[in-house]
Each structure stands twice: as structure tokens, then as C-alpha cells.
mmCIF file of C-alpha atoms in Angstrom:
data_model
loop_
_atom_site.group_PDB
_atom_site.id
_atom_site.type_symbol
_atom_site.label_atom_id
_atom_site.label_comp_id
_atom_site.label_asym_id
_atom_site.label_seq_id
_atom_site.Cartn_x
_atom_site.Cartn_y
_atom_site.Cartn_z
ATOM 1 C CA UNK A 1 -38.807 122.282 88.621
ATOM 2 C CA UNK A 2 -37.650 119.344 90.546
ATOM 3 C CA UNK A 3 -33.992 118.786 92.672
ATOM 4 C CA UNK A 4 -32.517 117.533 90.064
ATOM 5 C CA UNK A 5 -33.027 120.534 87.680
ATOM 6 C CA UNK A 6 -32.549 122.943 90.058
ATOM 7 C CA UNK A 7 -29.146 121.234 90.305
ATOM 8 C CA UNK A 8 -28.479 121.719 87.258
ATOM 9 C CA UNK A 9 -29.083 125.129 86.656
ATOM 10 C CA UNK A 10 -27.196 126.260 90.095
ATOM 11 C CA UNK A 11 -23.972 123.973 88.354
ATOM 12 C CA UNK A 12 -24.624 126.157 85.192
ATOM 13 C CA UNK A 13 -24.441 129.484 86.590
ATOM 14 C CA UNK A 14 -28.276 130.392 87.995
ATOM 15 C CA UNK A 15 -27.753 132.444 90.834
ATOM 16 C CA UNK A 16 -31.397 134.308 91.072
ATOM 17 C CA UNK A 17 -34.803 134.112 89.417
ATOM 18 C CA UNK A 18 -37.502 136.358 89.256
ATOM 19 C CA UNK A 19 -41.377 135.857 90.535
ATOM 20 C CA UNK A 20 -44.625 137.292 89.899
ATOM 21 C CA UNK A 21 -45.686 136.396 92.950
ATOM 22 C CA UNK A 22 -48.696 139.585 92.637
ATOM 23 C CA UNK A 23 -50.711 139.002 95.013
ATOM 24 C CA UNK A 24 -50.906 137.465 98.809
ATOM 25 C CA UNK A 25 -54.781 137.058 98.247
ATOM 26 C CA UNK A 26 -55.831 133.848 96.436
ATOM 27 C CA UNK A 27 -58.988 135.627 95.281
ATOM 28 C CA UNK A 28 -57.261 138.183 93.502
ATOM 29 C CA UNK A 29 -54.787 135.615 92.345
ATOM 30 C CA UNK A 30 -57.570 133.741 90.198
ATOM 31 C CA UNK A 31 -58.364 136.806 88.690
ATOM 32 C CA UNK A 32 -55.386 138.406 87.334
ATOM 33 C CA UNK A 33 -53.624 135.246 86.685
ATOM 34 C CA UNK A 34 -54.549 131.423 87.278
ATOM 35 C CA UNK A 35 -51.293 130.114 86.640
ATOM 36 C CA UNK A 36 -49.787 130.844 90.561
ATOM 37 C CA UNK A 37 -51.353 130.606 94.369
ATOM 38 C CA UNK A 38 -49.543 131.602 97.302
ATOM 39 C CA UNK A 39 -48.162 128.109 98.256
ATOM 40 C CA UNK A 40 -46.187 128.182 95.057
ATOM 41 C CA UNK A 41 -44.892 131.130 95.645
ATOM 42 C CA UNK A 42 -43.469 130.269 98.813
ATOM 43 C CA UNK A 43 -42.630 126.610 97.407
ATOM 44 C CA UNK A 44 -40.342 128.136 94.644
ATOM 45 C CA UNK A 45 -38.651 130.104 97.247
ATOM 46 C CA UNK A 46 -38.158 127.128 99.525
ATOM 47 C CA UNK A 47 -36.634 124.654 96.760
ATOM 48 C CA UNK A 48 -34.460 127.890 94.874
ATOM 49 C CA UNK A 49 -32.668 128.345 98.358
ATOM 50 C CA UNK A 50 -31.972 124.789 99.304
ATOM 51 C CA UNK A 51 -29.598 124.975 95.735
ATOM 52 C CA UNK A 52 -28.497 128.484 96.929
ATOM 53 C CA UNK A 53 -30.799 130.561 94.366
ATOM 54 C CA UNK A 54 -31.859 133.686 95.475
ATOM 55 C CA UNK A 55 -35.804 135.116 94.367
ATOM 56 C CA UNK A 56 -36.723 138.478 93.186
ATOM 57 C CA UNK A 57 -40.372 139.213 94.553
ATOM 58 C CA UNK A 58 -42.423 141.202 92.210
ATOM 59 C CA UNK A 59 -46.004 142.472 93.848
ATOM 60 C CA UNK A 60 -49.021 144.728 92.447
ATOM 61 C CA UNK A 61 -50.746 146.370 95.038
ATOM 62 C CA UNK A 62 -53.517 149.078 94.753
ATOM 63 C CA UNK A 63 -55.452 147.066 91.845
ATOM 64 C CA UNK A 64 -58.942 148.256 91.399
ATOM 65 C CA UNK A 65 -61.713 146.577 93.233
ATOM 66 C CA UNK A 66 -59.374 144.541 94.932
ATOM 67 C CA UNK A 67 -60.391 142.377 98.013
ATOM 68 C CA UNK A 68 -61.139 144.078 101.043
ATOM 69 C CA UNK A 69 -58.089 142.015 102.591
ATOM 70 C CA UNK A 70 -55.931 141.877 99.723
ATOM 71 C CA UNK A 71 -52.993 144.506 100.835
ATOM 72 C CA UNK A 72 -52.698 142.147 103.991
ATOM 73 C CA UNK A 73 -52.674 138.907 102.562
ATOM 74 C CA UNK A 74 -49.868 141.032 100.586
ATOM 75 C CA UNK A 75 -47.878 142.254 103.068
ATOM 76 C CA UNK A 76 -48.078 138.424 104.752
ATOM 77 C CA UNK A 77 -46.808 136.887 102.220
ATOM 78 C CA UNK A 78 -44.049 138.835 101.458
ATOM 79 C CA UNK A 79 -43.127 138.566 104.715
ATOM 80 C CA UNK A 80 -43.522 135.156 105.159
ATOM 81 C CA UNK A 81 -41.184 134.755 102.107
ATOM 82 C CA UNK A 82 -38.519 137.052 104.113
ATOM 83 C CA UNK A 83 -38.727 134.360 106.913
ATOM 84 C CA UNK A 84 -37.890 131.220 104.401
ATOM 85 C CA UNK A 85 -34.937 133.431 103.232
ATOM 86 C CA UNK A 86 -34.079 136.821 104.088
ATOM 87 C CA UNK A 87 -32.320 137.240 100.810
ATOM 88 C CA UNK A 88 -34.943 137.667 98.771
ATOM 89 C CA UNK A 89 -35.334 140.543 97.578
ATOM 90 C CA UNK A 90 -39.007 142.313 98.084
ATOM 91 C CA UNK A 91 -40.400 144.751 95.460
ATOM 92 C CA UNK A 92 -44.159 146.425 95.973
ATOM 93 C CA UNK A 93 -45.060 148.426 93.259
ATOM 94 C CA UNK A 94 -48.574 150.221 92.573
ATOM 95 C CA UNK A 95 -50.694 148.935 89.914
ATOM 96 C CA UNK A 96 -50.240 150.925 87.144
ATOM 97 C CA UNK A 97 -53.067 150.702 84.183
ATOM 98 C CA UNK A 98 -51.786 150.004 80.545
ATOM 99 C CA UNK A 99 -53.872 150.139 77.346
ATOM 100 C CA UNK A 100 -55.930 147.336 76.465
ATOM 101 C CA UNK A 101 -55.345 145.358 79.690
ATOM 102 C CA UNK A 102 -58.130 144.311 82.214
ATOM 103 C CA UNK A 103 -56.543 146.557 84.591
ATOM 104 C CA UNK A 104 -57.081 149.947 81.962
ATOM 105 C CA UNK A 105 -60.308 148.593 81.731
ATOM 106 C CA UNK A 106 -61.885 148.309 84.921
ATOM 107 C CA UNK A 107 -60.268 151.417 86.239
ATOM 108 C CA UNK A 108 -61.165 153.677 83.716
ATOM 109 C CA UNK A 109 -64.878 152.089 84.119
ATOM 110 C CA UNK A 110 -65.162 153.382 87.563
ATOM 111 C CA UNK A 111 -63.590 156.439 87.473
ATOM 112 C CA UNK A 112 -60.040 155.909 89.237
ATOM 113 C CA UNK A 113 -58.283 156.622 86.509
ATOM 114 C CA UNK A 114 -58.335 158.818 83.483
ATOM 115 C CA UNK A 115 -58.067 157.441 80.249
ATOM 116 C CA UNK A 116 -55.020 159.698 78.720
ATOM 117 C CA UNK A 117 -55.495 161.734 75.508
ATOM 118 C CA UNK A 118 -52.246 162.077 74.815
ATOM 119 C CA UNK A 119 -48.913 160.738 74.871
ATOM 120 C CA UNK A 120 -47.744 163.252 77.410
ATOM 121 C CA UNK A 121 -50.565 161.703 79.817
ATOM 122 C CA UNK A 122 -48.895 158.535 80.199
ATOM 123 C CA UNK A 123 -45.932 160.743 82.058
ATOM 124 C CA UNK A 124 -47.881 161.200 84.934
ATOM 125 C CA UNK A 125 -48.025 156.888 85.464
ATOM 126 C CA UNK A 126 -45.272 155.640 88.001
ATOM 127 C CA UNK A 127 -45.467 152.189 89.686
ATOM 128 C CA UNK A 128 -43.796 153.339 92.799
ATOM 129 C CA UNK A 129 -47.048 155.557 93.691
ATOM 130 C CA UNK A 130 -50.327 155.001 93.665
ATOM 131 C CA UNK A 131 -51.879 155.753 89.834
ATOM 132 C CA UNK A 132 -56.172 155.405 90.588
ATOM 133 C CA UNK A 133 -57.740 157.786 93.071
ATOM 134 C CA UNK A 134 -59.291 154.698 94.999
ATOM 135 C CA UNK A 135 -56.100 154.428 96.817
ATOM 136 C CA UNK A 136 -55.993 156.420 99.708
ATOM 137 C CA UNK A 137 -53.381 158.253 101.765
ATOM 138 C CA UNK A 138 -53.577 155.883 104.448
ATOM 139 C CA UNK A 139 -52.965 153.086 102.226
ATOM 140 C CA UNK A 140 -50.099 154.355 100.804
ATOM 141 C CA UNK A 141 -48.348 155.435 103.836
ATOM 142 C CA UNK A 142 -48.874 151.334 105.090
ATOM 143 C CA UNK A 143 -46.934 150.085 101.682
ATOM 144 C CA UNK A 144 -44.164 152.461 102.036
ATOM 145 C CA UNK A 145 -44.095 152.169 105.614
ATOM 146 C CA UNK A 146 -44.059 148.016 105.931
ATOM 147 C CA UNK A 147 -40.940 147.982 102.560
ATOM 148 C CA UNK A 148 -39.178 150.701 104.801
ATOM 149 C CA UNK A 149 -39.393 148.011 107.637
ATOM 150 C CA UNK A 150 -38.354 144.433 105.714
ATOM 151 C CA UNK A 151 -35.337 145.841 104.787
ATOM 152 C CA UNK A 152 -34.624 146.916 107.956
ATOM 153 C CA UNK A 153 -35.507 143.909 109.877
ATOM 154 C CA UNK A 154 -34.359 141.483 106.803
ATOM 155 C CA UNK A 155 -31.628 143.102 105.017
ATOM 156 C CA UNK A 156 -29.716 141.327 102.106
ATOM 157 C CA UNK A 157 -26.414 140.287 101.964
ATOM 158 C CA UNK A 158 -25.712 143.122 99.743
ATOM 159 C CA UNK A 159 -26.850 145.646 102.026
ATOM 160 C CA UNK A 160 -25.490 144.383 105.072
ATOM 161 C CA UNK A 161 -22.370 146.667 104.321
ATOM 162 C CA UNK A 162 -24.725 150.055 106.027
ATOM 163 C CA UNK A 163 -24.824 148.091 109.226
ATOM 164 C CA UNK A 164 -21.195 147.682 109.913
ATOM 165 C CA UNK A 165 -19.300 149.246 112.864
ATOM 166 C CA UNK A 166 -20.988 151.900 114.543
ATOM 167 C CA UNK A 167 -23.903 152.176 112.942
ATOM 168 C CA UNK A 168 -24.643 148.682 113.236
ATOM 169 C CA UNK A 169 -24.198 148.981 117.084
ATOM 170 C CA UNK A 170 -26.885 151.708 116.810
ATOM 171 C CA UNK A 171 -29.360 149.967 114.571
ATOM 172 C CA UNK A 172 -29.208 146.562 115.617
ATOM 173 C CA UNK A 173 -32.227 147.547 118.438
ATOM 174 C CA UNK A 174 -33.764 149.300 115.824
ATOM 175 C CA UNK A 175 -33.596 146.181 113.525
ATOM 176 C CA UNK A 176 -35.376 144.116 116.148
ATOM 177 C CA UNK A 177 -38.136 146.435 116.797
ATOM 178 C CA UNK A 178 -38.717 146.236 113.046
ATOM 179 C CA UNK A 179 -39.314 142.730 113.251
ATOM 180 C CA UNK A 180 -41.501 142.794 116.356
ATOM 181 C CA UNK A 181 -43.451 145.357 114.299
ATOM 182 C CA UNK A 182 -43.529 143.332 111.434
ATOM 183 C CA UNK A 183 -45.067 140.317 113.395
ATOM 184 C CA UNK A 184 -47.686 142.530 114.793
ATOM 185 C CA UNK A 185 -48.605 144.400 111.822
ATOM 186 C CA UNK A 186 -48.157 147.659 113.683
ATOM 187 C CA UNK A 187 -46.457 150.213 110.982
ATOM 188 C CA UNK A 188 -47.775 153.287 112.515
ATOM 189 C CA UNK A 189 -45.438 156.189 114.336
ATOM 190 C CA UNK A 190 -42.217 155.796 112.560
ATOM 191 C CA UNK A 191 -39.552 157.045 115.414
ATOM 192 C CA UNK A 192 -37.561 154.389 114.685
ATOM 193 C CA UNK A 193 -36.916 154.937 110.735
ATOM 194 C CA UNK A 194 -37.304 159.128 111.142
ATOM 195 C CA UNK A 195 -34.280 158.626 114.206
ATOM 196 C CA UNK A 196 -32.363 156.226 111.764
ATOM 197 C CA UNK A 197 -32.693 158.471 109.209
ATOM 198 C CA UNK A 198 -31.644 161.808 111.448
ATOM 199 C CA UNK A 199 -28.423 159.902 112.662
ATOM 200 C CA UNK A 200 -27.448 159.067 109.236
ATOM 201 C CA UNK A 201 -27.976 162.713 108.085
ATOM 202 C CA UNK A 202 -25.415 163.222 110.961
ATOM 203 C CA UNK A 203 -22.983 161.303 110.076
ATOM 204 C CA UNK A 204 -22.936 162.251 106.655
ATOM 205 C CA UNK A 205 -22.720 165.641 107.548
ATOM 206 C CA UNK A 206 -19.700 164.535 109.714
ATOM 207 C CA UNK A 207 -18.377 163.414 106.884
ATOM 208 C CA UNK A 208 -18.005 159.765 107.850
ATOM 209 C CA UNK A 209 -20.107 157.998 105.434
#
């Protein structure tokens, strides 16, 4: 989509647009899907905010056999499309296997996933934890850990309004060392976010929120 259409749709009313971005790893790009690469991705972002569209973000971690890097090239990119424009809006969500896709397939051939019997048995799928036992703990903790710091360090216009007054005196430090985390890929030992958290459970108790 050149200027000139992009133009066009921001005159007609297009205010956001949605991406399958997936993956940050260009090997595991080509094998889900051959129709994006990571330059795209952060090409679309760069021409939809010059006409003041915003980008949804949509990526699958935890896929099976993945690339040993893939997570990071992930995590990268997402950031990287944070930097371009902090609006966009981020969303991780774990792979989650459905019948008769490549996904189902190769998951339920080595074992990280059950193939359900039942209708029930789909229940227990839920893209915002990890569905194949391949994913561990520690992997995880380093998906909800890095989302919990984006929207810290780049929050959206729309969430801007928890960071007014007081409590943005009190986070803005906390906002920076998200970022300097963020740069240096070091998600580990939470203080900041558990000490966030504790002073907002105070001031809701307070009753001032």
C-alpha cells in the first residue's frame, strides 16, 4: 500500500489495522507463512504512522520445534516496533493447536500435546498460556514478564490515564528502568512491577483509585 492509498483510507475513516506479524524469526516465518518477513512488518508500521494509523501486533510464541532463537527474535521485534511507534499495541499469545492445522499436527506427533477426545478437551486450550508441554516454566515467566514491561516502558495513549498525578510521579523511574531493561534483555527479579503493583493495591485500598 503506497502514500497515496494510505491517504486515502486515513481521509475515509482508517484509524488502526491489524498484523500478523507471528514471528521475529525469519526461519520460522517461511514456515508458517511465506507471505510476511520482519522488514515488512516493521515497514507497515512505519508508513501506517506517517498517515496517523495505529497497528495491532498479533504474535505466536511457544510453536513446536521452533528455532532455538525464535522467542528472541520475538521479543526484538516487537520491541523494535514499540520504538517506531509506541502506540502500537503488542499482543503475545501462546500457540494454541487447532484440528487439521500443521500446528495440531506436529505437536501431537511429538508428544506436546494431546490430541482431545472430546469436545470438553478443547476447554482446557487458552492462547494466553502455554498449551504443549515443550514450553517450560522459564519460558513462560520471560513472555509474561517482557509484555508486563512494554507497557510499562511504552504505554498507549489510552492508557496513559494510570500515570497521571501521583502515581505518575511514582512510576515515571519505574517506567525508565523498564526501558533500560528492555534494551538489555534483562526481565529477571521483578521489584519494580511486584512494588508497582503493592502501591496500587494501596491506593485502592485507600480508596483513591
Amino acid at each position: 500500500m503506497d502514500d497515496d492509498l494510505l491517504d486515502l483510507c486515513k481521509r475515509a475513516g482508517l484509524t488502526q489495522v491489524a498484523i500478523g506479524a507471528e514471528s521475529g524469526s525469519e526461519e520460522l516465518l517461511q514456515r508458517i507463512t511465506n507471505k510476511t518477513s520482519v522488514q515488512n512488518t516493521l515497514e507497515a508500521i512505519r508508513r501506517l504512522a506517517r498517515h496517523g494509523i495505529n497497528s495491532y501486533l498479533w504474535f505466536m510464541v511457544g510453536y513446536p520445534d521452533e528455532p532455538e532463537d525464535a522467542l528472541e527474535r520475538t521479543l526484538e521485534l516487537a520491541l523494535a516496533a514499540k520504538k517506531i511507534n509506541p502506540n502500537v499495541a503488542v499482543f503475545l499469545n501462546f500457540t494454541t493447536p487447532l484440528p487439521g492445522s500443521e500446528v495440531f499436527r506436529l505437536a501431537v506427533e511429538r508428544g506436546e500435546v494431546e490430541a482431545p477426545r472430546t469436545f470438553e478437551d478443547w476447554g482446557r486450550f487458552d492462547f494466553t498460556r502455554p498449551n504443549l508441554t515443550g514450553i517450560t516454566s522459564e519460558y513462560a515467566q520471560r513472555v509474561r514478564h517482557f509484555m508486563s514491561y512494554i507497557h510499562l516502558a511504552y504505554p498507549e495513549e489510552s492508557s496513559m490515564m494510570r500515570y497521571r498525578g501521583l502515581l505518575g510521579a511514582a512510576t515515571r523511574p519505574i517506567r525508565i528502568l523498564a526501558r533500560w531493561r528492555l534494551d538489555r534483555k534483562s526481565y529477571g527479579w521483578p521489584m519494580e512491577l511486584r512494588a508497582l503493583g503493592a502501591f496500587r493495591s494501596a491506593r485502592r485500598a485507600l480508596g483513591s483509585v
